[in-house]
Amino acid sequence: MTFEKYYNEIYAVVLLKYFWKDYADDFYKAESPDWVSPSLGLGMEVSQALLQQDGEAKKFIDTYLGERRDRLPQSAWERYGDAMYFYNDRLWGLHIPDEKSRREGYVYRAVYRFQKKLEKLNRNYSDHAVNGLFLFLHTDHPDLQTAQEITAQMAALQQNCAETFRYVFMDCERVLYVADLHQDAVEAIDIPEDARVLMQRQTEHLRQGTEWPNGAIFAQKYAALFGENAKKS
């Protein structure tokens, strides 16, 4: 499923908060990259493993995000139909067609998107000691070996670049792969279904219940809605 920009950015930090052992509670909202953690010296960009031609669906979501079901134009139903995801009768996303028979699909998309973000990292991102990329792969199929193959391709692409990504977080629905490209290491972290449902619910509340201007501190927004150490919403 593809969600709009801010939902993805918030979900990325929610997931890392619960499942990345090196997470620090001082991430604040920024732009190019999307998040910054001063204590980690980390700038983190959030993106989806989509190709250029997938931009039409993204534009549709950016246009109609949050629109009521009964106010969508007929053309929307003709184009996307059952692919549209609704919550409380409002549009929040589009389902990406399953690619279980096309292994090369998500591998190619992941490497393609990494390359595009690498180009931007070396052109117009703010400078940070450590660079990270959180990437939604929109599939639950990669095993650890495939994740290692993907990260090997990513490492090769940035071998001669002045600025490089150290961490790549690959969200594969049931598994989060944390790749350290500088150490040639990939960790697989299982994400239980109940945990994913909880995180999606919290992300929806954070997206709809508060504003996210540059400089907004994630921990403060989270605590205001759920309490300092909340485990559920």
PDB file of C-alpha atoms in Angstrom:
ATOM      1  CA  MET A   1       0.000   0.000   0.000  1.00  0.00           C
ATOM      2  CA  THR A   2       1.226   3.473  -0.767  1.00  0.00           C
ATOM      3  CA  PHE A   3       0.384   6.271   1.645  1.00  0.00           C
ATOM      4  CA  GLU A   4       1.042   9.966   1.338  1.00  0.00           C
ATOM      5  CA  LYS A   5       4.272  11.671   2.330  1.00  0.00           C
ATOM      6  CA  TYR A   6       3.604  12.669   5.942  1.00  0.00           C
ATOM      7  CA  TYR A   7       2.001   9.348   6.906  1.00  0.00           C
ATOM      8  CA  ASN A   8       5.087   7.508   5.660  1.00  0.00           C
ATOM      9  CA  GLU A   9       7.471   9.858   7.421  1.00  0.00           C
ATOM     10  CA  ILE A  10       5.668   9.540  10.754  1.00  0.00           C
ATOM     11  CA  TYR A  11       5.299   5.763  10.486  1.00  0.00           C
ATOM     12  CA  ALA A  12       9.034   5.404   9.868  1.00  0.00           C
ATOM     13  CA  VAL A  13       9.869   7.027  13.208  1.00  0.00           C
ATOM     14  CA  VAL A  14       7.120   5.137  15.053  1.00  0.00           C
ATOM     15  CA  LEU A  15       8.564   1.861  13.771  1.00  0.00           C
ATOM     16  CA  LEU A  16      12.137   2.786  14.682  1.00  0.00           C
ATOM     17  CA  LYS A  17      10.996   3.922  18.123  1.00  0.00           C
ATOM     18  CA  TYR A  18       9.760   0.419  18.882  1.00  0.00           C
ATOM     19  CA  PHE A  19      12.142  -1.804  16.910  1.00  0.00           C
ATOM     20  CA  TRP A  20      15.541  -0.137  16.312  1.00  0.00           C
ATOM     21  CA  LYS A  21      17.863  -0.667  19.269  1.00  0.00           C
ATOM     22  CA  ASP A  22      19.890   2.478  18.465  1.00  0.00           C
ATOM     23  CA  TYR A  23      16.836   4.748  18.311  1.00  0.00           C
ATOM     24  CA  ALA A  24      17.175   8.102  20.101  1.00  0.00           C
ATOM     25  CA  ASP A  25      14.183  10.093  21.325  1.00  0.00           C
ATOM     26  CA  ASP A  26      15.201  13.434  19.802  1.00  0.00           C
ATOM     27  CA  PHE A  27      14.148  13.117  16.153  1.00  0.00           C
ATOM     28  CA  TYR A  28      12.740  16.361  14.800  1.00  0.00           C
ATOM     29  CA  LYS A  29      10.995  17.101  11.496  1.00  0.00           C
ATOM     30  CA  ALA A  30      13.132  18.606   8.768  1.00  0.00           C
ATOM     31  CA  GLU A  31      13.319  18.711   4.974  1.00  0.00           C
ATOM     32  CA  SER A  32      15.984  17.088   2.781  1.00  0.00           C
ATOM     33  CA  PRO A  33      16.364  14.915   4.800  1.00  0.00           C
ATOM     34  CA  ASP A  34      12.974  14.365   6.438  1.00  0.00           C
ATOM     35  CA  TRP A  35      14.169  13.721  10.015  1.00  0.00           C
ATOM     36  CA  VAL A  36      17.199  14.651  12.095  1.00  0.00           C
ATOM     37  CA  SER A  37      18.465  13.149  15.356  1.00  0.00           C
ATOM     38  CA  PRO A  38      21.098  15.460  16.876  1.00  0.00           C
ATOM     39  CA  SER A  39      22.294  12.900  19.431  1.00  0.00           C
ATOM     40  CA  LEU A  40      22.916  10.316  16.697  1.00  0.00           C
ATOM     41  CA  GLY A  41      24.245  12.887  14.231  1.00  0.00           C
ATOM     42  CA  LEU A  42      21.747  11.279  11.860  1.00  0.00           C
ATOM     43  CA  GLY A  43      19.798  12.741   8.979  1.00  0.00           C
ATOM     44  CA  MET A  44      17.160  10.317   7.694  1.00  0.00           C
ATOM     45  CA  GLU A  45      15.219  10.492   4.450  1.00  0.00           C
ATOM     46  CA  VAL A  46      11.974   8.508   4.026  1.00  0.00           C
ATOM     47  CA  SER A  47      10.889   7.180   0.651  1.00  0.00           C
ATOM     48  CA  GLN A  48       8.982   4.435  -1.143  1.00  0.00           C
ATOM     49  CA  ALA A  49      10.474   1.881  -3.516  1.00  0.00           C
ATOM     50  CA  LEU A  50       8.516   3.177  -6.484  1.00  0.00           C
ATOM     51  CA  LEU A  51       9.475   3.783 -10.093  1.00  0.00           C
ATOM     52  CA  GLN A  52       9.015   7.030 -11.961  1.00  0.00           C
ATOM     53  CA  GLN A  53       5.826   5.751 -13.599  1.00  0.00           C
ATOM     54  CA  ASP A  54       4.324   5.142 -10.173  1.00  0.00           C
ATOM     55  CA  GLY A  55       4.195   8.897  -9.742  1.00  0.00           C
ATOM     56  CA  GLU A  56       0.653   9.014 -11.131  1.00  0.00           C
ATOM     57  CA  ALA A  57      -0.666   7.080  -8.133  1.00  0.00           C
ATOM     58  CA  LYS A  58       1.317   9.246  -5.738  1.00  0.00           C
ATOM     59  CA  LYS A  59      -0.087  12.401  -7.329  1.00  0.00           C
ATOM     60  CA  PHE A  60      -3.590  10.989  -6.947  1.00  0.00           C
ATOM     61  CA  ILE A  61      -3.030  10.379  -3.220  1.00  0.00           C
ATOM     62  CA  ASP A  62      -1.522  13.818  -2.711  1.00  0.00           C
ATOM     63  CA  THR A  63      -4.605  15.336  -4.379  1.00  0.00           C
ATOM     64  CA  TYR A  64      -7.345  13.346  -2.647  1.00  0.00           C
ATOM     65  CA  LEU A  65      -5.786  12.330   0.669  1.00  0.00           C
ATOM     66  CA  GLY A  66      -8.395  12.561   3.430  1.00  0.00           C
ATOM     67  CA  GLU A  67     -11.269  13.160   1.003  1.00  0.00           C
ATOM     68  CA  ARG A  68     -14.599  11.635   1.946  1.00  0.00           C
ATOM     69  CA  ARG A  69     -15.656   8.546   0.024  1.00  0.00           C
ATOM     70  CA  ASP A  70     -18.829  10.191  -1.290  1.00  0.00           C
ATOM     71  CA  ARG A  71     -16.955  13.242  -2.577  1.00  0.00           C
ATOM     72  CA  LEU A  72     -14.467  11.451  -4.810  1.00  0.00           C
ATOM     73  CA  PRO A  73     -15.066  11.990  -8.536  1.00  0.00           C
ATOM     74  CA  GLN A  74     -16.293   9.141 -10.693  1.00  0.00           C
ATOM     75  CA  SER A  75     -12.949   9.144 -12.504  1.00  0.00           C
ATOM     76  CA  ALA A  76     -11.252   8.122  -9.243  1.00  0.00           C
ATOM     77  CA  TRP A  77     -13.463   5.043  -8.921  1.00  0.00           C
ATOM     78  CA  GLU A  78     -12.954   4.151 -12.580  1.00  0.00           C
ATOM     79  CA  ARG A  79      -9.163   4.434 -12.265  1.00  0.00           C
ATOM     80  CA  TYR A  80      -8.499   2.841  -8.857  1.00  0.00           C
ATOM     81  CA  GLY A  81     -11.726   1.211  -7.617  1.00  0.00           C
ATOM     82  CA  ASP A  82     -11.032  -1.379  -4.914  1.00  0.00           C
ATOM     83  CA  ALA A  83      -7.392  -0.317  -4.719  1.00  0.00           C
ATOM     84  CA  MET A  84      -8.411   2.675  -2.605  1.00  0.00           C
ATOM     85  CA  TYR A  85      -7.977   2.309   1.162  1.00  0.00           C
ATOM     86  CA  PHE A  86     -10.514   4.065   3.397  1.00  0.00           C
ATOM     87  CA  TYR A  87     -10.492   4.687   7.134  1.00  0.00           C
ATOM     88  CA  ASN A  88     -13.531   6.348   8.724  1.00  0.00           C
ATOM     89  CA  ASP A  89     -14.888   6.812   5.190  1.00  0.00           C
ATOM     90  CA  ARG A  90     -11.917   8.927   4.138  1.00  0.00           C
ATOM     91  CA  LEU A  91      -9.244   8.024   1.580  1.00  0.00           C
ATOM     92  CA  TRP A  92      -5.815   7.315   3.103  1.00  0.00           C
ATOM     93  CA  GLY A  93      -3.968   5.183   0.578  1.00  0.00           C
ATOM     94  CA  LEU A  94      -3.766   2.922  -2.472  1.00  0.00           C
ATOM     95  CA  HIS A  95      -2.938  -0.762  -2.507  1.00  0.00           C
ATOM     96  CA  ILE A  96       0.078  -1.616  -4.664  1.00  0.00           C
ATOM     97  CA  PRO A  97      -0.518  -4.709  -6.862  1.00  0.00           C
ATOM     98  CA  ASP A  98       1.052  -7.857  -5.436  1.00  0.00           C
ATOM     99  CA  GLU A  99       4.387  -8.797  -7.011  1.00  0.00           C
ATOM    100  CA  LYS A 100       4.967 -12.217  -5.454  1.00  0.00           C
ATOM    101  CA  SER A 101       5.690 -13.711  -8.895  1.00  0.00           C
ATOM    102  CA  ARG A 102       8.047 -10.871  -9.852  1.00  0.00           C
ATOM    103  CA  ARG A 103      11.047 -11.023  -7.540  1.00  0.00           C
ATOM    104  CA  GLU A 104      12.906  -8.567  -9.725  1.00  0.00           C
ATOM    105  CA  GLY A 105      10.107  -6.033  -9.243  1.00  0.00           C
ATOM    106  CA  TYR A 106      10.774  -4.981  -5.668  1.00  0.00           C
ATOM    107  CA  VAL A 107      14.549  -5.525  -5.936  1.00  0.00           C
ATOM    108  CA  TYR A 108      14.757  -3.228  -8.931  1.00  0.00           C
ATOM    109  CA  ARG A 109      12.465  -0.659  -7.325  1.00  0.00           C
ATOM    110  CA  ALA A 110      14.500  -0.619  -4.111  1.00  0.00           C
ATOM    111  CA  VAL A 111      17.814  -0.113  -5.888  1.00  0.00           C
ATOM    112  CA  TYR A 112      16.310   2.430  -8.294  1.00  0.00           C
ATOM    113  CA  ARG A 113      14.912   4.541  -5.470  1.00  0.00           C
ATOM    114  CA  PHE A 114      18.161   4.283  -3.503  1.00  0.00           C
ATOM    115  CA  GLN A 115      20.085   5.577  -6.517  1.00  0.00           C
ATOM    116  CA  LYS A 116      17.746   8.558  -6.880  1.00  0.00           C
ATOM    117  CA  LYS A 117      18.066   9.413  -3.194  1.00  0.00           C
ATOM    118  CA  LEU A 118      21.845   8.991  -3.361  1.00  0.00           C
ATOM    119  CA  GLU A 119      21.972  11.578  -6.138  1.00  0.00           C
ATOM    120  CA  LYS A 120      19.998  14.017  -3.978  1.00  0.00           C
ATOM    121  CA  LEU A 121      22.170  13.272  -0.948  1.00  0.00           C
ATOM    122  CA  ASN A 122      25.207  14.414  -2.935  1.00  0.00           C
ATOM    123  CA  ARG A 123      23.430  17.443  -4.372  1.00  0.00           C
ATOM    124  CA  ASN A 124      21.022  19.154  -2.004  1.00  0.00           C
ATOM    125  CA  TYR A 125      20.667  17.437   1.398  1.00  0.00           C
ATOM    126  CA  SER A 126      21.862  19.177   4.540  1.00  0.00           C
ATOM    127  CA  ASP A 127      25.112  17.793   5.971  1.00  0.00           C
ATOM    128  CA  HIS A 128      25.054  15.239   8.781  1.00  0.00           C
ATOM    129  CA  ALA A 129      27.674  12.962  10.260  1.00  0.00           C
ATOM    130  CA  VAL A 130      25.520   9.924   9.494  1.00  0.00           C
ATOM    131  CA  ASN A 131      22.985   9.524   6.674  1.00  0.00           C
ATOM    132  CA  GLY A 132      20.060   7.129   6.686  1.00  0.00           C
ATOM    133  CA  LEU A 133      17.325   6.101   4.270  1.00  0.00           C
ATOM    134  CA  PHE A 134      14.046   4.523   5.360  1.00  0.00           C
ATOM    135  CA  LEU A 135      12.585   2.685   2.395  1.00  0.00           C
ATOM    136  CA  PHE A 136       9.109   1.121   2.096  1.00  0.00           C
ATOM    137  CA  LEU A 137       9.461  -1.916  -0.175  1.00  0.00           C
ATOM    138  CA  HIS A 138       5.684  -2.607  -0.305  1.00  0.00           C
ATOM    139  CA  THR A 139       6.184  -6.356  -0.186  1.00  0.00           C
ATOM    140  CA  ASP A 140       6.582  -9.064   2.436  1.00  0.00           C
ATOM    141  CA  HIS A 141       8.572 -11.416   0.230  1.00  0.00           C
ATOM    142  CA  PRO A 142      12.302 -10.627   0.619  1.00  0.00           C
ATOM    143  CA  ASP A 143      14.239 -13.072   2.787  1.00  0.00           C
ATOM    144  CA  LEU A 144      17.515 -12.169   4.462  1.00  0.00           C
ATOM    145  CA  GLN A 145      19.591 -13.333   1.505  1.00  0.00           C
ATOM    146  CA  THR A 146      17.616 -11.121  -0.885  1.00  0.00           C
ATOM    147  CA  ALA A 147      17.944  -8.171   1.511  1.00  0.00           C
ATOM    148  CA  GLN A 148      21.700  -8.728   1.543  1.00  0.00           C
ATOM    149  CA  GLU A 149      21.755  -8.774  -2.260  1.00  0.00           C
ATOM    150  CA  ILE A 150      19.832  -5.490  -2.367  1.00  0.00           C
ATOM    151  CA  THR A 151      22.170  -3.792   0.085  1.00  0.00           C
ATOM    152  CA  ALA A 152      25.227  -5.078  -1.781  1.00  0.00           C
ATOM    153  CA  GLN A 153      23.938  -3.353  -4.917  1.00  0.00           C
ATOM    154  CA  MET A 154      23.316  -0.177  -2.913  1.00  0.00           C
ATOM    155  CA  ALA A 155      26.824  -0.259  -1.438  1.00  0.00           C
ATOM    156  CA  ALA A 156      28.333  -0.653  -4.894  1.00  0.00           C
ATOM    157  CA  LEU A 157      26.405   2.360  -6.206  1.00  0.00           C
ATOM    158  CA  GLN A 158      27.799   4.697  -3.562  1.00  0.00           C
ATOM    159  CA  GLN A 159      31.355   3.359  -3.557  1.00  0.00           C
ATOM    160  CA  ASN A 160      32.809   6.452  -5.222  1.00  0.00           C
ATOM    161  CA  CYS A 161      30.414   9.071  -3.833  1.00  0.00           C
ATOM    162  CA  ALA A 162      31.494  11.892  -1.567  1.00  0.00           C
ATOM    163  CA  GLU A 163      28.389  11.500   0.606  1.00  0.00           C
ATOM    164  CA  THR A 164      27.043   8.055   1.418  1.00  0.00           C
ATOM    165  CA  PHE A 165      24.203   6.409   3.295  1.00  0.00           C
ATOM    166  CA  ARG A 166      25.263   4.337   6.272  1.00  0.00           C
ATOM    167  CA  TYR A 167      21.872   2.993   7.307  1.00  0.00           C
ATOM    168  CA  VAL A 168      19.114   1.734   5.040  1.00  0.00           C
ATOM    169  CA  PHE A 169      15.936   0.670   6.831  1.00  0.00           C
ATOM    170  CA  MET A 170      13.858  -1.558   4.551  1.00  0.00           C
ATOM    171  CA  ASP A 171      10.260  -2.016   5.654  1.00  0.00           C
ATOM    172  CA  CYS A 172       8.982  -5.324   4.286  1.00  0.00           C
ATOM    173  CA  GLU A 173       5.734  -5.421   6.264  1.00  0.00           C
ATOM    174  CA  ARG A 174       6.474  -8.460   8.416  1.00  0.00           C
ATOM    175  CA  VAL A 175      10.210  -7.799   8.674  1.00  0.00           C
ATOM    176  CA  LEU A 176      12.351  -4.685   9.081  1.00  0.00           C
ATOM    177  CA  TYR A 177      15.809  -5.074   7.552  1.00  0.00           C
ATOM    178  CA  VAL A 178      18.382  -2.724   9.036  1.00  0.00           C
ATOM    179  CA  ALA A 179      21.371  -2.507   6.722  1.00  0.00           C
ATOM    180  CA  ASP A 180      24.646  -0.909   7.787  1.00  0.00           C
ATOM    181  CA  LEU A 181      26.314  -0.272   4.446  1.00  0.00           C
ATOM    182  CA  HIS A 182      29.569   0.848   6.063  1.00  0.00           C
ATOM    183  CA  GLN A 183      29.863  -2.396   8.028  1.00  0.00           C
ATOM    184  CA  ASP A 184      28.430  -4.688   5.324  1.00  0.00           C
ATOM    185  CA  ALA A 185      25.854  -6.008   7.789  1.00  0.00           C
ATOM    186  CA  VAL A 186      22.098  -6.626   7.594  1.00  0.00           C
ATOM    187  CA  GLU A 187      19.880  -7.325  10.598  1.00  0.00           C
ATOM    188  CA  ALA A 188      16.405  -8.839  10.226  1.00  0.00           C
ATOM    189  CA  ILE A 189      13.823  -7.772  12.826  1.00  0.00           C
ATOM    190  CA  ASP A 190      10.480  -9.567  12.851  1.00  0.00           C
ATOM    191  CA  ILE A 191       7.422  -7.297  13.103  1.00  0.00           C
ATOM    192  CA  PRO A 192       4.396  -9.114  14.594  1.00  0.00           C
ATOM    193  CA  GLU A 193       1.065  -8.342  12.951  1.00  0.00           C
ATOM    194  CA  ASP A 194      -0.399  -6.945  16.176  1.00  0.00           C
ATOM    195  CA  ALA A 195       2.539  -4.573  16.479  1.00  0.00           C
ATOM    196  CA  ARG A 196       2.085  -3.367  12.919  1.00  0.00           C
ATOM    197  CA  VAL A 197      -1.613  -2.709  13.514  1.00  0.00           C
ATOM    198  CA  LEU A 198      -0.761  -0.738  16.661  1.00  0.00           C
ATOM    199  CA  MET A 199       1.862   1.336  14.852  1.00  0.00           C
ATOM    200  CA  GLN A 200      -0.469   2.057  11.943  1.00  0.00           C
ATOM    201  CA  ARG A 201      -3.155   3.196  14.368  1.00  0.00           C
ATOM    202  CA  GLN A 202      -0.740   5.461  16.222  1.00  0.00           C
ATOM    203  CA  THR A 203       0.549   6.878  12.942  1.00  0.00           C
ATOM    204  CA  GLU A 204      -2.985   7.716  11.816  1.00  0.00           C
ATOM    205  CA  HIS A 205      -3.581   9.592  15.085  1.00  0.00           C
ATOM    206  CA  LEU A 206      -0.263  11.434  14.791  1.00  0.00           C
ATOM    207  CA  ARG A 207      -0.926  12.336  11.163  1.00  0.00           C
ATOM    208  CA  GLN A 208      -4.473  13.543  11.678  1.00  0.00           C
ATOM    209  CA  GLY A 209      -4.237  14.933  15.207  1.00  0.00           C
ATOM    210  CA  THR A 210      -1.310  17.336  14.998  1.00  0.00           C
ATOM    211  CA  GLU A 211       0.672  19.568  12.644  1.00  0.00           C
ATOM    212  CA  TRP A 212       4.213  18.709  11.552  1.00  0.00           C
ATOM    213  CA  PRO A 213       6.120  21.906  10.724  1.00  0.00           C
ATOM    214  CA  ASN A 214       9.892  21.764  10.349  1.00  0.00           C
ATOM    215  CA  GLY A 215      11.441  21.591  13.789  1.00  0.00           C
ATOM    216  CA  ALA A 216       8.559  19.634  15.344  1.00  0.00           C
ATOM    217  CA  ILE A 217       9.981  17.133  17.842  1.00  0.00           C
ATOM    218  CA  PHE A 218       8.532  13.667  17.421  1.00  0.00           C
ATOM    219  CA  ALA A 219       8.765  12.693  21.103  1.00  0.00           C
ATOM    220  CA  GLN A 220       6.792  15.761  22.180  1.00  0.00           C
ATOM    221  CA  LYS A 221       4.030  15.135  19.639  1.00  0.00           C
ATOM    222  CA  TYR A 222       3.904  11.476  20.614  1.00  0.00           C
ATOM    223  CA  ALA A 223       3.738  12.190  24.345  1.00  0.00           C
ATOM    224  CA  ALA A 224       0.985  14.778  23.845  1.00  0.00           C
ATOM    225  CA  LEU A 225      -1.255  12.177  22.197  1.00  0.00           C
ATOM    226  CA  PHE A 226      -0.306   8.934  23.918  1.00  0.00           C
ATOM    227  CA  GLY A 227       1.657   9.775  27.053  1.00  0.00           C
ATOM    228  CA  GLU A 228       5.417   9.622  27.521  1.00  0.00           C
ATOM    229  CA  ASN A 229       5.740   5.841  27.515  1.00  0.00           C
ATOM    230  CA  ALA A 230       2.498   4.803  25.859  1.00  0.00           C
ATOM    231  CA  LYS A 231       2.319   1.328  24.387  1.00  0.00           C
ATOM    232  CA  LYS A 232      -1.170   1.590  22.987  1.00  0.00           C
ATOM    233  CA  SER A 233      -3.688   4.109  21.702  1.00  0.00           C
TER     234      SER A 233
END
